[in-house]
Amino acid sequence: PAEAVRELRLALAAAEQGKAEPQVLLDLRHALATALLEIEDFKAALPMARLALQEAESFKGPNAYGAILMLSVIGRSLAGEGHAQEGLVAFDDMLQRLAHPETPLSSTLILAARRFYPLALRDAGRIDDALEAGRENIRIAQAGTGPKSIDYALAEDYHARECEKAERWQEAHDNWKSSLEIYITAYGPSNTRSSGA
């Protein structure tokens, strides 16, 4: 992820100097904001996501998927910076738009947008709501791609982490065990996801 951030910064700088098409700039800002979030550089992710949100709303409409996903990045970045309540406002906006997208969305895209919602709820001290949001992500994955899919494993994996933090040991164990079985089947036992690295 850190290398991706470096490359995306270089690509964005070149695109800005070369006066690239607005869609290219939007795609690069979108990718960079997401990559910054992955390395938990919330301070840098936040302004990039806000700019990408404005551009996505302008070019594609407020309920375009790019705008929805940037609201998720904004919400997680705010929560990561210690502004959990502000983060939840962004996530509430995201959930409203997610219910009425510009175009139909696959469960994979829905889960990508919802991925950090449980973390923001937990950061705000709403532990039970955070756990329920994680369970809802698992249900979305099960209905969308099935209980043996990578989407399902990822939803279980993230939920297990929240369960562990909430000291729900049995639920954490059950979700990790199930996700690990899917990872091993998909990637083999030596892959970093399978080994827990």
Tab-separated table of C-alpha atoms in Angstrom:
chain	number	residue	atom	x	y	z
A	1	PRO	CA	0.000	0.000	0.000
A	2	ALA	CA	2.786	2.495	0.779
A	3	GLU	CA	4.337	1.891	-2.643
A	4	ALA	CA	0.917	2.314	-4.248
A	5	VAL	CA	0.559	5.692	-2.516
A	6	ARG	CA	3.937	6.825	-3.887
A	7	GLU	CA	3.069	5.736	-7.423
A	8	LEU	CA	-0.380	7.301	-7.296
A	9	ARG	CA	1.049	10.615	-6.070
A	10	LEU	CA	3.472	10.619	-9.003
A	11	ALA	CA	0.707	9.726	-11.450
A	12	LEU	CA	-1.597	12.419	-10.080
A	13	ALA	CA	1.130	15.076	-10.250
A	14	ALA	CA	1.857	14.141	-13.866
A	15	ALA	CA	-1.843	14.170	-14.745
A	16	GLU	CA	-2.322	17.597	-13.162
A	17	GLN	CA	0.677	19.038	-15.022
A	18	GLY	CA	-0.446	17.451	-18.268
A	19	LYS	CA	-3.973	18.810	-17.907
A	20	ALA	CA	-5.537	15.364	-18.047
A	21	GLU	CA	-9.231	14.786	-18.639
A	22	PRO	CA	-11.420	15.397	-15.554
A	23	GLN	CA	-12.348	11.697	-15.352
A	24	VAL	CA	-8.666	10.684	-15.205
A	25	LEU	CA	-7.998	13.173	-12.416
A	26	LEU	CA	-11.071	11.966	-10.541
A	27	ASP	CA	-10.032	8.320	-10.867
A	28	LEU	CA	-6.523	9.088	-9.583
A	29	ARG	CA	-7.769	11.160	-6.635
A	30	HIS	CA	-10.271	8.439	-5.803
A	31	ALA	CA	-7.550	5.772	-5.887
A	32	LEU	CA	-5.090	7.881	-3.882
A	33	ALA	CA	-7.643	8.684	-1.150
A	34	THR	CA	-8.447	4.979	-0.831
A	35	ALA	CA	-4.755	3.999	-0.748
A	36	LEU	CA	-4.017	6.625	1.918
A	37	LEU	CA	-6.835	5.174	3.988
A	38	GLU	CA	-5.312	1.696	3.627
A	39	ILE	CA	-2.067	2.897	5.235
A	40	GLU	CA	-4.104	4.812	7.848
A	41	ASP	CA	-2.781	8.205	6.785
A	42	PHE	CA	-6.127	9.730	7.720
A	43	LYS	CA	-4.837	13.302	7.715
A	44	ALA	CA	-3.804	13.051	4.047
A	45	ALA	CA	-6.765	10.877	3.002
A	46	LEU	CA	-9.366	13.348	4.241
A	47	PRO	CA	-8.709	16.344	1.927
A	48	MET	CA	-8.107	14.059	-1.045
A	49	ALA	CA	-11.405	12.244	-0.428
A	50	ARG	CA	-13.258	15.537	0.013
A	51	LEU	CA	-11.934	16.805	-3.318
A	52	ALA	CA	-12.781	13.505	-5.027
A	53	LEU	CA	-16.279	13.650	-3.505
A	54	GLN	CA	-16.877	17.139	-4.899
A	55	GLU	CA	-15.652	16.079	-8.327
A	56	ALA	CA	-17.676	12.861	-8.335
A	57	GLU	CA	-20.838	14.741	-7.361
A	58	SER	CA	-20.168	17.329	-10.075
A	59	PHE	CA	-19.329	14.888	-12.888
A	60	LYS	CA	-21.461	11.873	-12.009
A	61	GLY	CA	-24.133	13.005	-9.545
A	62	PRO	CA	-24.478	12.828	-5.758
A	63	ASN	CA	-25.503	9.173	-5.744
A	64	ALA	CA	-22.736	7.955	-8.049
A	65	TYR	CA	-20.706	5.118	-6.580
A	66	GLY	CA	-17.512	7.191	-6.531
A	67	ALA	CA	-19.232	9.773	-4.313
A	68	ILE	CA	-20.648	7.059	-2.058
A	69	LEU	CA	-17.240	5.445	-1.603
A	70	MET	CA	-15.541	8.773	-0.899
A	71	LEU	CA	-18.068	9.431	1.889
A	72	SER	CA	-16.913	6.139	3.406
A	73	VAL	CA	-13.271	7.239	3.175
A	74	ILE	CA	-14.193	10.593	4.732
A	75	GLY	CA	-16.125	8.921	7.545
A	76	ARG	CA	-13.307	6.504	8.369
A	77	SER	CA	-10.680	9.247	8.151
A	78	LEU	CA	-12.622	11.499	10.510
A	79	ALA	CA	-13.091	8.642	12.979
A	80	GLY	CA	-9.413	7.728	12.667
A	81	GLU	CA	-8.486	11.334	13.464
A	82	GLY	CA	-10.574	11.192	16.644
A	83	HIS	CA	-13.757	12.791	15.283
A	84	ALA	CA	-16.046	9.780	15.552
A	85	GLN	CA	-19.344	11.684	15.605
A	86	GLU	CA	-18.425	13.668	12.484
A	87	GLY	CA	-17.379	10.403	10.879
A	88	LEU	CA	-20.792	8.902	11.590
A	89	VAL	CA	-22.483	11.897	9.924
A	90	ALA	CA	-20.526	11.060	6.737
A	91	PHE	CA	-21.461	7.385	7.063
A	92	ASP	CA	-25.152	8.264	7.570
A	93	ASP	CA	-25.001	10.295	4.355
A	94	MET	CA	-23.254	7.376	2.645
A	95	LEU	CA	-25.924	4.883	3.762
A	96	GLN	CA	-28.732	7.125	2.497
A	97	ARG	CA	-27.074	7.448	-0.911
A	98	LEU	CA	-26.225	3.740	-0.959
A	99	ALA	CA	-29.942	2.983	-0.694
A	100	HIS	CA	-30.570	4.990	-3.903
A	101	PRO	CA	-27.511	4.663	-6.169
A	102	GLU	CA	-27.327	6.161	-9.660
A	103	THR	CA	-26.914	2.659	-11.068
A	104	PRO	CA	-27.526	-0.773	-9.496
A	105	LEU	CA	-24.585	-1.920	-7.354
A	106	SER	CA	-23.214	-5.392	-6.810
A	107	SER	CA	-22.913	-6.710	-3.266
A	108	THR	CA	-19.113	-6.440	-3.644
A	109	LEU	CA	-19.371	-2.672	-4.204
A	110	ILE	CA	-21.891	-2.270	-1.388
A	111	LEU	CA	-19.565	-4.101	0.994
A	112	ALA	CA	-16.582	-1.993	-0.086
A	113	ALA	CA	-18.539	1.128	0.863
A	114	ARG	CA	-19.792	-0.343	4.159
A	115	ARG	CA	-16.493	-1.957	5.167
A	116	PHE	CA	-15.408	0.694	7.682
A	117	TYR	CA	-18.855	1.560	9.019
A	118	PRO	CA	-18.603	-0.839	12.002
A	119	LEU	CA	-15.233	0.693	12.964
A	120	ALA	CA	-16.730	4.188	13.038
A	121	LEU	CA	-19.589	2.986	15.229
A	122	ARG	CA	-17.109	1.347	17.587
A	123	ASP	CA	-14.976	4.511	17.694
A	124	ALA	CA	-18.124	6.395	18.723
A	125	GLY	CA	-18.650	3.942	21.593
A	126	ARG	CA	-21.641	2.231	19.955
A	127	ILE	CA	-20.331	-1.318	20.367
A	128	ASP	CA	-23.616	-3.195	19.907
A	129	ASP	CA	-24.425	-1.167	16.789
A	130	ALA	CA	-20.913	-1.837	15.459
A	131	LEU	CA	-21.350	-5.579	15.915
A	132	GLU	CA	-24.770	-5.515	14.266
A	133	ALA	CA	-23.359	-3.549	11.305
A	134	GLY	CA	-20.678	-6.229	10.931
A	135	ARG	CA	-23.306	-8.973	11.003
A	136	GLU	CA	-25.285	-7.063	8.362
A	137	ASN	CA	-22.172	-6.975	6.154
A	138	ILE	CA	-21.927	-10.757	6.495
A	139	ARG	CA	-25.596	-11.117	5.517
A	140	ILE	CA	-25.067	-8.884	2.459
A	141	ALA	CA	-22.087	-10.999	1.392
A	142	GLN	CA	-23.986	-14.246	1.921
A	143	ALA	CA	-26.941	-13.051	-0.146
A	144	GLY	CA	-24.749	-11.508	-2.846
A	145	THR	CA	-21.852	-13.870	-3.498
A	146	GLY	CA	-22.510	-16.797	-1.159
A	147	PRO	CA	-21.032	-18.250	2.035
A	148	LYS	CA	-17.886	-19.580	0.335
A	149	SER	CA	-16.886	-16.340	-1.396
A	150	ILE	CA	-13.984	-14.018	-0.667
A	151	ASP	CA	-16.495	-11.225	0.019
A	152	TYR	CA	-18.021	-13.407	2.711
A	153	ALA	CA	-14.602	-14.238	4.176
A	154	LEU	CA	-13.606	-10.572	4.268
A	155	ALA	CA	-16.862	-9.595	5.973
A	156	GLU	CA	-16.323	-12.339	8.564
A	157	ASP	CA	-12.679	-11.368	9.006
A	158	TYR	CA	-13.466	-7.707	9.698
A	159	HIS	CA	-16.350	-8.660	11.972
A	160	ALA	CA	-14.128	-11.046	13.926
A	161	ARG	CA	-11.735	-8.185	14.665
A	162	GLU	CA	-14.581	-6.108	16.054
A	163	CYS	CA	-15.807	-9.071	18.110
A	164	GLU	CA	-12.332	-9.502	19.558
A	165	LYS	CA	-12.185	-5.837	20.571
A	166	ALA	CA	-15.630	-6.229	22.182
A	167	GLU	CA	-14.414	-9.408	23.946
A	168	ARG	CA	-16.984	-11.544	22.139
A	169	TRP	CA	-14.480	-14.375	21.984
A	170	GLN	CA	-16.697	-17.175	20.682
A	171	GLU	CA	-18.172	-15.078	17.879
A	172	ALA	CA	-14.690	-13.847	16.953
A	173	HIS	CA	-13.360	-17.429	16.900
A	174	ASP	CA	-16.245	-18.723	14.786
A	175	ASN	CA	-15.883	-15.960	12.205
A	176	TRP	CA	-12.109	-16.277	11.990
A	177	LYS	CA	-12.323	-20.046	11.603
A	178	SER	CA	-14.850	-19.760	8.791
A	179	SER	CA	-12.959	-16.985	6.976
A	180	LEU	CA	-9.679	-18.884	7.298
A	181	GLU	CA	-11.194	-21.958	5.647
A	182	ILE	CA	-12.316	-19.834	2.694
A	183	TYR	CA	-8.909	-18.129	2.415
A	184	ILE	CA	-7.076	-21.466	2.431
A	185	THR	CA	-9.374	-22.846	-0.262
A	186	ALA	CA	-8.989	-19.710	-2.411
A	187	TYR	CA	-5.328	-18.817	-1.866
A	188	GLY	CA	-3.603	-21.848	-0.356
A	189	PRO	CA	-2.189	-22.218	3.174
A	190	SER	CA	0.954	-20.094	2.642
A	191	ASN	CA	-0.805	-16.911	1.462
A	192	THR	CA	-0.632	-13.958	3.884
A	193	ARG	CA	-4.409	-13.906	4.299
A	194	SER	CA	-4.397	-17.602	5.167
A	195	SER	CA	-1.491	-17.262	7.586
A	196	GLY	CA	-2.936	-14.183	9.269
A	197	ALA	CA	0.089	-12.028	8.360
